[in-house]
Coordinates of C-alpha atoms in Angstrom, one line a residue:
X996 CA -45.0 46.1 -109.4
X997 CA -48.7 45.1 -109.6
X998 CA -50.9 47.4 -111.7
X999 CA -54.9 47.1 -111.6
X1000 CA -56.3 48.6 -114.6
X1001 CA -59.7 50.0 -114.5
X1002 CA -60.9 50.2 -118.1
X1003 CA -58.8 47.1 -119.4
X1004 CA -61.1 46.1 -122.0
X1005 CA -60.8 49.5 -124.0
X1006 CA -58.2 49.1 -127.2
X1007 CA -55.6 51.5 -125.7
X1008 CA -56.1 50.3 -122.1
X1009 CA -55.9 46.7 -123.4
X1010 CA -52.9 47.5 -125.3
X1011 CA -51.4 49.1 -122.2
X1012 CA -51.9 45.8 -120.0
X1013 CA -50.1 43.8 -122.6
X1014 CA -47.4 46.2 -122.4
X1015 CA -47.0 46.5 -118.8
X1016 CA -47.2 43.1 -118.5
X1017 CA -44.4 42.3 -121.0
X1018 CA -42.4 44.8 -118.8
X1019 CA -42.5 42.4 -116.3
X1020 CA -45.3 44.1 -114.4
X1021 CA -47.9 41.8 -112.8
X1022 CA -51.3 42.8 -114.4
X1023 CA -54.5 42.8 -113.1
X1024 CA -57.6 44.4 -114.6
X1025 CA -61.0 45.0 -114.5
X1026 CA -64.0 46.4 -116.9
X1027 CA -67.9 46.5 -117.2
X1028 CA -68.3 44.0 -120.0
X1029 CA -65.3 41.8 -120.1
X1030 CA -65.3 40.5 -123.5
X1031 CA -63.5 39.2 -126.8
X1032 CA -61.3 39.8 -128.6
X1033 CA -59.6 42.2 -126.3
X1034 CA -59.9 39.8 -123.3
X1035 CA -58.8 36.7 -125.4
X1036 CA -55.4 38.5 -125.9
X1037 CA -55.4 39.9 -121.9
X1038 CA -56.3 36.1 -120.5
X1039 CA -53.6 34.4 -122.9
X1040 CA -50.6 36.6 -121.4
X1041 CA -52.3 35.7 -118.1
X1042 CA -54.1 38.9 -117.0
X1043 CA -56.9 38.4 -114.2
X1044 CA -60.1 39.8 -115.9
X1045 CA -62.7 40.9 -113.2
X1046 CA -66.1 42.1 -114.2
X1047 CA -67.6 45.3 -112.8
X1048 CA -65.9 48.3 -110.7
X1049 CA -67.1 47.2 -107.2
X1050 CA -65.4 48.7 -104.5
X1051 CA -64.1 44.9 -102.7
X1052 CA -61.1 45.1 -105.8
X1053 CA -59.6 47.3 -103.4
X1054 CA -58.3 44.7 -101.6
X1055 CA -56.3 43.3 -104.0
X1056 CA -53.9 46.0 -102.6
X1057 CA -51.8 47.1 -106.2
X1058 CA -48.9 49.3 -105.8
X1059 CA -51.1 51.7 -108.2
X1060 CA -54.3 52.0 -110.2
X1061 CA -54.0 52.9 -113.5
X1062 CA -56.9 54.8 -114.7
X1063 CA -58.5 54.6 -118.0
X1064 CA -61.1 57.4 -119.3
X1065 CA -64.4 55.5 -119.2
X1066 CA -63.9 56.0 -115.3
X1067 CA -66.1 58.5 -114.1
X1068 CA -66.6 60.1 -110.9
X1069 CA -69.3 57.9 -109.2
X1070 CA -68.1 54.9 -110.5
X1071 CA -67.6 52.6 -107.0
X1072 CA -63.9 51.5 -107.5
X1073 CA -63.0 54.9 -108.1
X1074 CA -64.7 56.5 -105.1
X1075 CA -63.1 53.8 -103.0
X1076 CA -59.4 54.4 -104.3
X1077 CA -60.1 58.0 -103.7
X1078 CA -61.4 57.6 -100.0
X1079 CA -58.6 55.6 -99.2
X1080 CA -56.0 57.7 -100.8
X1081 CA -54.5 54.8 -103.0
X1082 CA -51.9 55.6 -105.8
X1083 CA -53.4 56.1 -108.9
X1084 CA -52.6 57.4 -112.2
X1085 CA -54.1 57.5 -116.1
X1086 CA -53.0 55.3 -118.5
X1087 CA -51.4 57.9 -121.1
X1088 CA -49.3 59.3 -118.2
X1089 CA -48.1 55.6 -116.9
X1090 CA -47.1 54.9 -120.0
X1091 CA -45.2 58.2 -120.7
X1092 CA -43.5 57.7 -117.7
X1093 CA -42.6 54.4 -117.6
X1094 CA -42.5 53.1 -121.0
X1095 CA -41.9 55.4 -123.5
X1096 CA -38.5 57.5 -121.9
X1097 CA -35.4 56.7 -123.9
X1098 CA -37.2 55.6 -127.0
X1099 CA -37.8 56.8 -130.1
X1100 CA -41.8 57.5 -130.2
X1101 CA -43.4 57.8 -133.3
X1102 CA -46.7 59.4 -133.0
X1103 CA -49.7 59.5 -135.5
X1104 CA -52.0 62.1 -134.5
X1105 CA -55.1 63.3 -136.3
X1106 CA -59.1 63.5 -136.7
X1107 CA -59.2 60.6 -139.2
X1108 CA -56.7 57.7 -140.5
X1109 CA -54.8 57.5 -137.4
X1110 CA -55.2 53.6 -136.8
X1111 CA -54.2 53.0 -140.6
X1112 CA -51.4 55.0 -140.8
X1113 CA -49.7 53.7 -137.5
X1114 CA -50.1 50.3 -138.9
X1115 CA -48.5 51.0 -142.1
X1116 CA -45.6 53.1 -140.1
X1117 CA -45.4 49.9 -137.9
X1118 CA -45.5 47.7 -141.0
X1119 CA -42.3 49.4 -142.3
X1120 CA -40.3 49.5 -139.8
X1121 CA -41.3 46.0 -139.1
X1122 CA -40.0 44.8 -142.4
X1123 CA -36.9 47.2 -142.1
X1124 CA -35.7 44.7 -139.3
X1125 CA -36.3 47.7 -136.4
X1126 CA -38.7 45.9 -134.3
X1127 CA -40.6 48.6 -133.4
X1128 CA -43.2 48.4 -130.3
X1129 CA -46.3 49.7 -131.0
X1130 CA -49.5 50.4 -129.4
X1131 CA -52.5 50.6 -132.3
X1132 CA -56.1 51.7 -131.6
X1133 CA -57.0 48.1 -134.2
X1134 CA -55.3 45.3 -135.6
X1135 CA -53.5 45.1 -138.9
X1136 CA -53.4 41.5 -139.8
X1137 CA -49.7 41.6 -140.8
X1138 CA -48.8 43.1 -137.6
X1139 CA -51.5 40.4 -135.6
X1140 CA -51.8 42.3 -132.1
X1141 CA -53.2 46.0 -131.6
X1142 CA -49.7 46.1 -129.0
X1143 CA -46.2 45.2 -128.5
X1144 CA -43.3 45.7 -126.2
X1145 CA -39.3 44.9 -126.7
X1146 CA -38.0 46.7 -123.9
X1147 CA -34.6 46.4 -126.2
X1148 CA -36.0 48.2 -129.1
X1149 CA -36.4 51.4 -129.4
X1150 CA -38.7 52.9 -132.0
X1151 CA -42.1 53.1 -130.3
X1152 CA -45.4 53.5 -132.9
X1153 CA -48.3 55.2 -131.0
X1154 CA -51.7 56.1 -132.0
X1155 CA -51.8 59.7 -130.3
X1156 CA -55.6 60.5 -129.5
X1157 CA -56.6 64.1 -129.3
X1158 CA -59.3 62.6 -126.2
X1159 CA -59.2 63.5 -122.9
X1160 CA -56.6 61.7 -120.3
X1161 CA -58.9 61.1 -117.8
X1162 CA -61.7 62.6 -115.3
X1163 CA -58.8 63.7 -113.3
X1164 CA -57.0 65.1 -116.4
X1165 CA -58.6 66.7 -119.2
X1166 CA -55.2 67.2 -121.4
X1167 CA -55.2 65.5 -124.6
X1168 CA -53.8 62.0 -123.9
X1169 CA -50.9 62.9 -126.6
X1170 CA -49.5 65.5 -124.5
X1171 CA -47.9 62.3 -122.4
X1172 CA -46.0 60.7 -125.2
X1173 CA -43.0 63.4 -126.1
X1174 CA -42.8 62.3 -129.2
X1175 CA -39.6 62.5 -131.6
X1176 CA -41.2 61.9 -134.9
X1177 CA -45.0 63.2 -135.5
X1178 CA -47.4 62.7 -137.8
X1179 CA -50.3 64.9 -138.0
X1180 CA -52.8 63.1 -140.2
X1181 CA -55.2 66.4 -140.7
X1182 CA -57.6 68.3 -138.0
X1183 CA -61.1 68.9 -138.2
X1184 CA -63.9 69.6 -135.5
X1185 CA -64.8 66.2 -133.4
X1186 CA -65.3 65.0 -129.9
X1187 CA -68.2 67.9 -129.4
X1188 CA -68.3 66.1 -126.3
X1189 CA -64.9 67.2 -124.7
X1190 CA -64.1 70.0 -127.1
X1191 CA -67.1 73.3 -127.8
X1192 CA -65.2 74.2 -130.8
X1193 CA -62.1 73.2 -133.4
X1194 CA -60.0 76.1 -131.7
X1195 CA -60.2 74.4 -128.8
X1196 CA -58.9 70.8 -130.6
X1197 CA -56.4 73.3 -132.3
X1198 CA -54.7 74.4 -128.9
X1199 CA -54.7 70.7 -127.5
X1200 CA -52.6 69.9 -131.2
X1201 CA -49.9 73.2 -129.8
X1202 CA -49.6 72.0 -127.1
X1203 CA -48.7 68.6 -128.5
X1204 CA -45.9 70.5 -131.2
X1205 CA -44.2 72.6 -127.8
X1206 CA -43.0 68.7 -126.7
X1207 CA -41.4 67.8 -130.3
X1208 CA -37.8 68.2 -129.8
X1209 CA -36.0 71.1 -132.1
X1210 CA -34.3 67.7 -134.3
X1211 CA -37.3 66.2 -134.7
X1212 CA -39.7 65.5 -137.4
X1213 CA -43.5 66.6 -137.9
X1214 CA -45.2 65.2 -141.3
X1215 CA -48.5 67.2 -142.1
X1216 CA -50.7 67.7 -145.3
X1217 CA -49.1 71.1 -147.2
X1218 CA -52.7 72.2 -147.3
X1219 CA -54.4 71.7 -144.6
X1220 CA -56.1 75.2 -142.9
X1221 CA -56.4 73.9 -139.5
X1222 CA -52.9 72.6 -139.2
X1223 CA -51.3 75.4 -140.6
X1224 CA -52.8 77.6 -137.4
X1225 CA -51.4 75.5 -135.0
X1226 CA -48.4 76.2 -136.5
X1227 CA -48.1 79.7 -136.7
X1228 CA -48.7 79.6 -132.6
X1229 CA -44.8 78.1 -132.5
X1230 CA -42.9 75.4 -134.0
X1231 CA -39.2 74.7 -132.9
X1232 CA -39.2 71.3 -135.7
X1233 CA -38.6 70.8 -139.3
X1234 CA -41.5 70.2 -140.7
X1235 CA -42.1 67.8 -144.1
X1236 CA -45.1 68.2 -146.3
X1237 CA -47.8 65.8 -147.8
X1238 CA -49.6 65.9 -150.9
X1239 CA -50.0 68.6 -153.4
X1240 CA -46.9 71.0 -152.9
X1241 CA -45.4 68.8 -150.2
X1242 CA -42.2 66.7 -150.0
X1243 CA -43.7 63.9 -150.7
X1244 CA -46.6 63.2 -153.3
X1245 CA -48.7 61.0 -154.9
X1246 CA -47.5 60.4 -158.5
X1247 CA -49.7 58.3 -161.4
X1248 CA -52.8 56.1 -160.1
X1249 CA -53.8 53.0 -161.1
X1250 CA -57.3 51.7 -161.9
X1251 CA -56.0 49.0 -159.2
X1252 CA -55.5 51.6 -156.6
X1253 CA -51.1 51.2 -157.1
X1254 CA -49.8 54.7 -157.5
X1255 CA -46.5 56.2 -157.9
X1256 CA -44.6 57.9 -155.1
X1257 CA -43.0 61.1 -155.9
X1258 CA -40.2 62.3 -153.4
X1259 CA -38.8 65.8 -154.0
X1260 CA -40.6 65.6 -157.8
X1261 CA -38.5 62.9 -158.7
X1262 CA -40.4 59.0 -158.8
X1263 CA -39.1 56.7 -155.8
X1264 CA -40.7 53.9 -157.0
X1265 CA -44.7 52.8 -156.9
X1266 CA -46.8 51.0 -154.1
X1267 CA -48.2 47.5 -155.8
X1268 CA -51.7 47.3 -153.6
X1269 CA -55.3 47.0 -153.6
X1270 CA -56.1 49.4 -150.9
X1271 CA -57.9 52.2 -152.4
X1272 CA -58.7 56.2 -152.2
X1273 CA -57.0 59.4 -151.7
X1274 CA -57.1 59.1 -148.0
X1275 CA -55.2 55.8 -148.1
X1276 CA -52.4 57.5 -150.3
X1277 CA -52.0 59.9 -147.9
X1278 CA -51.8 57.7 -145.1
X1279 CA -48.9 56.1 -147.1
X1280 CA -47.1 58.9 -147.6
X1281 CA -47.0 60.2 -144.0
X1282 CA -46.0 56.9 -143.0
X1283 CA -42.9 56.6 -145.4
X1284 CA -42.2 60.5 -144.3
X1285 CA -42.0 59.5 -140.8
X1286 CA -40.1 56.0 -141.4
X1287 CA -37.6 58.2 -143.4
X1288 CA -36.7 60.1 -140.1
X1289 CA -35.5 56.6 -138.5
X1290 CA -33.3 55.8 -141.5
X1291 CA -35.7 53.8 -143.6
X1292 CA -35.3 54.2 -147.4
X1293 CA -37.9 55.7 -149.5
X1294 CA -37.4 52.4 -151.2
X1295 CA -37.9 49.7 -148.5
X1296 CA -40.8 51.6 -147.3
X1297 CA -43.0 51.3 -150.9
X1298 CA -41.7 47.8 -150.9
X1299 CA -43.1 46.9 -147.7
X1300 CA -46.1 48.8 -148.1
X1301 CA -46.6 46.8 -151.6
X1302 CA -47.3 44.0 -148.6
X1303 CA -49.3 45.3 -146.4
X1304 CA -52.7 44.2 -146.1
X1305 CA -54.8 46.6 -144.4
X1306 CA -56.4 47.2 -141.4
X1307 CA -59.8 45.1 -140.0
X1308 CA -63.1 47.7 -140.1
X1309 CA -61.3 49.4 -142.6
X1310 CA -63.3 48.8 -146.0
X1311 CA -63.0 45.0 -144.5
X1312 CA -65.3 42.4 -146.7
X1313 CA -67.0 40.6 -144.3
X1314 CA -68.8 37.9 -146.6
X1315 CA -70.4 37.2 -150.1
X1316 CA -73.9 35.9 -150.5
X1317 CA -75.4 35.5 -154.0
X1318 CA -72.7 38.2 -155.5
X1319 CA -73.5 41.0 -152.9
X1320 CA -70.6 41.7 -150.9
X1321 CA -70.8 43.1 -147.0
X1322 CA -68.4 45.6 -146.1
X1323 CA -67.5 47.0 -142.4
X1324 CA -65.9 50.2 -141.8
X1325 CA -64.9 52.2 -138.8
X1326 CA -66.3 55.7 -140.7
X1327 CA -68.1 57.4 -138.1
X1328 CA -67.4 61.3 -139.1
X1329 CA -69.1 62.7 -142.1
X1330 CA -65.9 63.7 -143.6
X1331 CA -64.5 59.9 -142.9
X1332 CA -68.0 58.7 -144.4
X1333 CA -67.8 60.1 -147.5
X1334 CA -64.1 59.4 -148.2
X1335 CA -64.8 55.8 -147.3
X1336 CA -68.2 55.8 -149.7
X1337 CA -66.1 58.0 -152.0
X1338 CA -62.7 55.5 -151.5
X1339 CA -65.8 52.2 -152.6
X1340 CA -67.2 53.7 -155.8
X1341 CA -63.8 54.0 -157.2
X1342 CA -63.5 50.7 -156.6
X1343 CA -66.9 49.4 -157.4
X1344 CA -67.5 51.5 -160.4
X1345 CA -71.1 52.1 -161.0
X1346 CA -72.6 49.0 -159.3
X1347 CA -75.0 49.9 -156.2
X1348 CA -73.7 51.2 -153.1
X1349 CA -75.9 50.1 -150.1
X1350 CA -75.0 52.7 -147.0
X1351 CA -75.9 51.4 -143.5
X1352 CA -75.1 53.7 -140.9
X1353 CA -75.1 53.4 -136.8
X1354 CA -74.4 57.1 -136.0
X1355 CA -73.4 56.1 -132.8
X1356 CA -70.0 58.4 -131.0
X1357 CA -70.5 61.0 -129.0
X1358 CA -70.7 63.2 -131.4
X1359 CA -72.7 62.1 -134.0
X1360 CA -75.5 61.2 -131.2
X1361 CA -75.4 64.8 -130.0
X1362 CA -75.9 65.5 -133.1
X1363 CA -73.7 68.3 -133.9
X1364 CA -72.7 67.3 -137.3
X1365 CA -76.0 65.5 -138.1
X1366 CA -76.3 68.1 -141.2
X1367 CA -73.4 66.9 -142.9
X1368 CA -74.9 63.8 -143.2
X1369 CA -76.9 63.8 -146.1
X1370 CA -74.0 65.3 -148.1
X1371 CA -71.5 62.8 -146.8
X1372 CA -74.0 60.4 -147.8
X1373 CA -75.0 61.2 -151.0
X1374 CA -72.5 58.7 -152.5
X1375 CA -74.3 56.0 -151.9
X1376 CA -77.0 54.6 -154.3
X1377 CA -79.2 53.6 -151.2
X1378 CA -79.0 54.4 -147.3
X1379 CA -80.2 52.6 -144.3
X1380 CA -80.1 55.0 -141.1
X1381 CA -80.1 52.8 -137.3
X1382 CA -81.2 55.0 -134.3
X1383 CA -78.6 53.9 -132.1
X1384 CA -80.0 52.8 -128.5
X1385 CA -76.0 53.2 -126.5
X1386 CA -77.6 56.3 -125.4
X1387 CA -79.9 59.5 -126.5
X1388 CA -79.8 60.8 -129.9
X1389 CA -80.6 64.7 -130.3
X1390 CA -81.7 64.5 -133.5
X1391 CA -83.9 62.5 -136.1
X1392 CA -82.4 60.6 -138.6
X1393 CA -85.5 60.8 -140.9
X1394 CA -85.6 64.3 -140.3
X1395 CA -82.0 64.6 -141.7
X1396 CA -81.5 62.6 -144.0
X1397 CA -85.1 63.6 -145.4
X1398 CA -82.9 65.5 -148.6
X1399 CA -81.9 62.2 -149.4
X1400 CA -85.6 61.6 -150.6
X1401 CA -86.6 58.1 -151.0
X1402 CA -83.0 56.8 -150.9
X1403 CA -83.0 57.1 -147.4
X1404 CA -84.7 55.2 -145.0
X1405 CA -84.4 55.2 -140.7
X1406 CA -85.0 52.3 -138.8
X1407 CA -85.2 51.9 -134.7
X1408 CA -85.7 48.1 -135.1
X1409 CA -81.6 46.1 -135.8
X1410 CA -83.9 43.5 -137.0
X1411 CA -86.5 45.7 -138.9
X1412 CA -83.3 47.3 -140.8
X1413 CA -81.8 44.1 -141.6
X1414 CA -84.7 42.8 -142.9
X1415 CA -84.8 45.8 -145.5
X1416 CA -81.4 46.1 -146.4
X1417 CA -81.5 42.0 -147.3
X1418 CA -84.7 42.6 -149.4
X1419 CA -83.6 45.8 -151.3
X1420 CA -80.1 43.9 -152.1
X1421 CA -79.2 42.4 -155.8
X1422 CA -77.0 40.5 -157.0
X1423 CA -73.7 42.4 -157.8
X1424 CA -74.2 45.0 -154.9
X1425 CA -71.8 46.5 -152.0
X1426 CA -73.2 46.8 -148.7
X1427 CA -71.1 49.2 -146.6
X1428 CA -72.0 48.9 -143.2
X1429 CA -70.2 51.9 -140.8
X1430 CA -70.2 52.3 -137.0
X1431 CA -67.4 52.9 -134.4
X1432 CA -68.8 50.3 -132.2
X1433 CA -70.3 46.9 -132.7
X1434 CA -73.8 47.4 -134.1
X1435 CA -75.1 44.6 -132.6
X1436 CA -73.4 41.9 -134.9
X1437 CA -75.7 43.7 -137.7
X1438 CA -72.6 42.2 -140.3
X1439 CA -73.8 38.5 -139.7
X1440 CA -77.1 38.9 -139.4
X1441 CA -76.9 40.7 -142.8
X1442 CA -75.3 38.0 -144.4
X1443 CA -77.5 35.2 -142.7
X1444 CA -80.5 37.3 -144.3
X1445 CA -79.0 37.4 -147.8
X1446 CA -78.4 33.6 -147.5
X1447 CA -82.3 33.5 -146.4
X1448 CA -83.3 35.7 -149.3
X1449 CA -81.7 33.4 -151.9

């Protein structure tokens, strides 16, 4: 069958080519902004890459168009397929249908940690010899590709995002994937662009809990509020708790972030890593919960995730110049901001903290949570604010993070920030740079301007 892929460039919908096309699918994709490293991996499998959604790749005639969410109404490819009454379908239903029936899906779901903890889940039951396929929103080093398909293995890893399907379909996408095993990471309000309140994220999550099957698995946090009321709608699986009062807890830490595991009180041995914070403890747990539900030991998972490495823009070191160190993160939530500033100063102690934010999802630039800020912030020893230009920002980010007092500084220049953030710098100090996207290569030109400096 060939399958054009509008959207390919986008992690899942990348991930989703590869798949398809080690299904034995012929491939064929297009995307505004065809670029690397997503269409390094898509051109090495030998997926055609076109650039743009003009109406003439209709005449590549697929059996079916597979429709990512960055398609809108408007968009000319989609208008043509529409007129002409092609076949088309959204990615998270393609791949529930054709991909993920008879396996045994794994699914991480959750406002924050979700890429992390499906790598570590992968991780495990990659080093418990159960070849698992997997389809990551990132790339974990150890695991080397965000996606994988076996079509004779069965356990299947998948990120489940709470975003919406499609135009066409405004379910969460994880109400395609049926999973066996789940993992719900924690909820909290996000996404103000698809959902007006957390109730509304809360029903999308029940809806999700109806598909788990009555032998099943779900692994939450014992504590979390949110969770807890998605609960009490229905639940027809056997649940397994994380952290305090759970199943499964985290025992003695480390001042080199290993810690005990603790499984029904008792010690089942301790995770050897560098990883740090509470968050990253919890992602471990969940993940050894969930690997437990496929027959992997308590004690092969700690030993496998003494290994594992991490996860890039997760707390990644980018480069050292003159002793200060350049840090990229994925934090783009206040809660996720401060756990990740919170997550560094255990590491770091009490050397400076150098913040630089690009506030730059949906959310964040509609600024519904732009209050939290200065308290997520307040962490760091210094904090460098870019007004993103992908699109209006509601708000001012000197106006908010004016509680921050002279700590704080806003910038609508890349350049103009860089320059700053190279000049307040000393030897010894952590620059933390955090965006969900790109931020215009700010990482390098950081470190260039350090080298400059010296």
């Amino acid at each position: 069958m060939h399958l054009h892929i509008l959207g390919i460039c986008g992690t899942f919908m990348g991930g989703l080519a590869l798949i398809a096309r080690a299904a034995g699918h012929r491939v064929t994709g297009c995307d505004a902004g065809v670029y690397p490293p997503m269409s390094t991996q898509l051109a090495e499998q030998g997926i055609e890459l076109i650039e743009g959604f003009e109406a003439d790749q209709l005449a590549l005639k697929p059996d079916l168009f597979v429709i990512g969410n960055v398609v809108k109404r408007g968009n000319p490819l989609m208008e043509a397929i529409l007129n002409s009454g092609a076949r088309y379908v959204s990615g998270p239903q393609w791949l529930g249908d054709n991909i993920l029936p008879g396996a045994h899906v794994l699914a991480v779901a959750g406002t924050h940690g979700k890429t992390t903890t499906s790598s570590m889940l992968a991780w495990i039951l990659e080093q418990a010899g159960l070849r698992p396929n997997f389809l990551i929103g990132g790339v974990a080093p150890d695991l080397k590709v965000s996606a994988r398909y076996q079509p004779d293995s069965r356990p299947f890893v998948i990120e489940a995002d709470e975003y919406d399907t499609a135009f066409f379909d405004k379910r969460s996408k994880f109400v395609h994937y049926r999973p066996r095993t789940a993992i719900l990471n924690n909820l909290e309000y996000d996404h103000a662009d698809i959902f007006p309140d957390l109730a509304a994220i809360e029903t999308q999550f029940h809806h999700l809990v109806r598909t788990i099957p009555s032998e099943g698995r779900i692994v939450l946090p014992a504590g979390d509020e949110a969770l807890q009321r998605v609960l009490a709608r229905g639940c027809w699986t056997p649940t397994v708790g994380i952290g305090a009062q759970g199943a499964w807890q985290a025992g003695e830490v480390r001042d080199d972030g290993a810690f005990t595991v603790l499984r029904d009180g008792r010690p089942a041995g301790e995770v050897r890593w560098m990883l740090g914070g509470e968050h990253n403890r919890m992602n471990a747990l969940a993940a050894l919960a969930a690997a437990e539900h496929v027959g992997v030991s308590p004690a092969a998972g700690i030993d496998a995730l003494s290994r594992f490495g991490g996860v890039k823009r997760r707390m990644e070191l980018r480069g050292t110049v003159r002793d200060v160190k350049v840090y990229d993160d994925f934090a783009h939530h206040p809660t996720a901001i401060a756990t990740t500033i919170e997550g560094l100063r255990r590491q770091v102690g009490p050397a400076r903290i150098l913040a630089v934010l690009e506030p730059r999802s949906n959310t964040m630039k509609l600024g519904t949570m732009a209050a939290r800020l200065p308290g997520a912030l307040d962490g760091a020893d210094l904090v460098f604010c870019y007004k993103t230009r992908e699109g209006a920002m509601g708000w001012d980010p000197a106006e908010v993070l004016a509680p921050l007092g002279e700590r704080a500084a806003s910038f609508e220049d890349l350049q103009a920030l860089v320059s700053a953030v190279a000049a307040a710098a000393r030897p010894g100090d952590h620059i933390l740079v955090m965006s969900n996207g790109g931020f215009g290569g700010v990482h390098g030109k950081l470190l260039d301007a350090l080298a400059q400096t010296a």
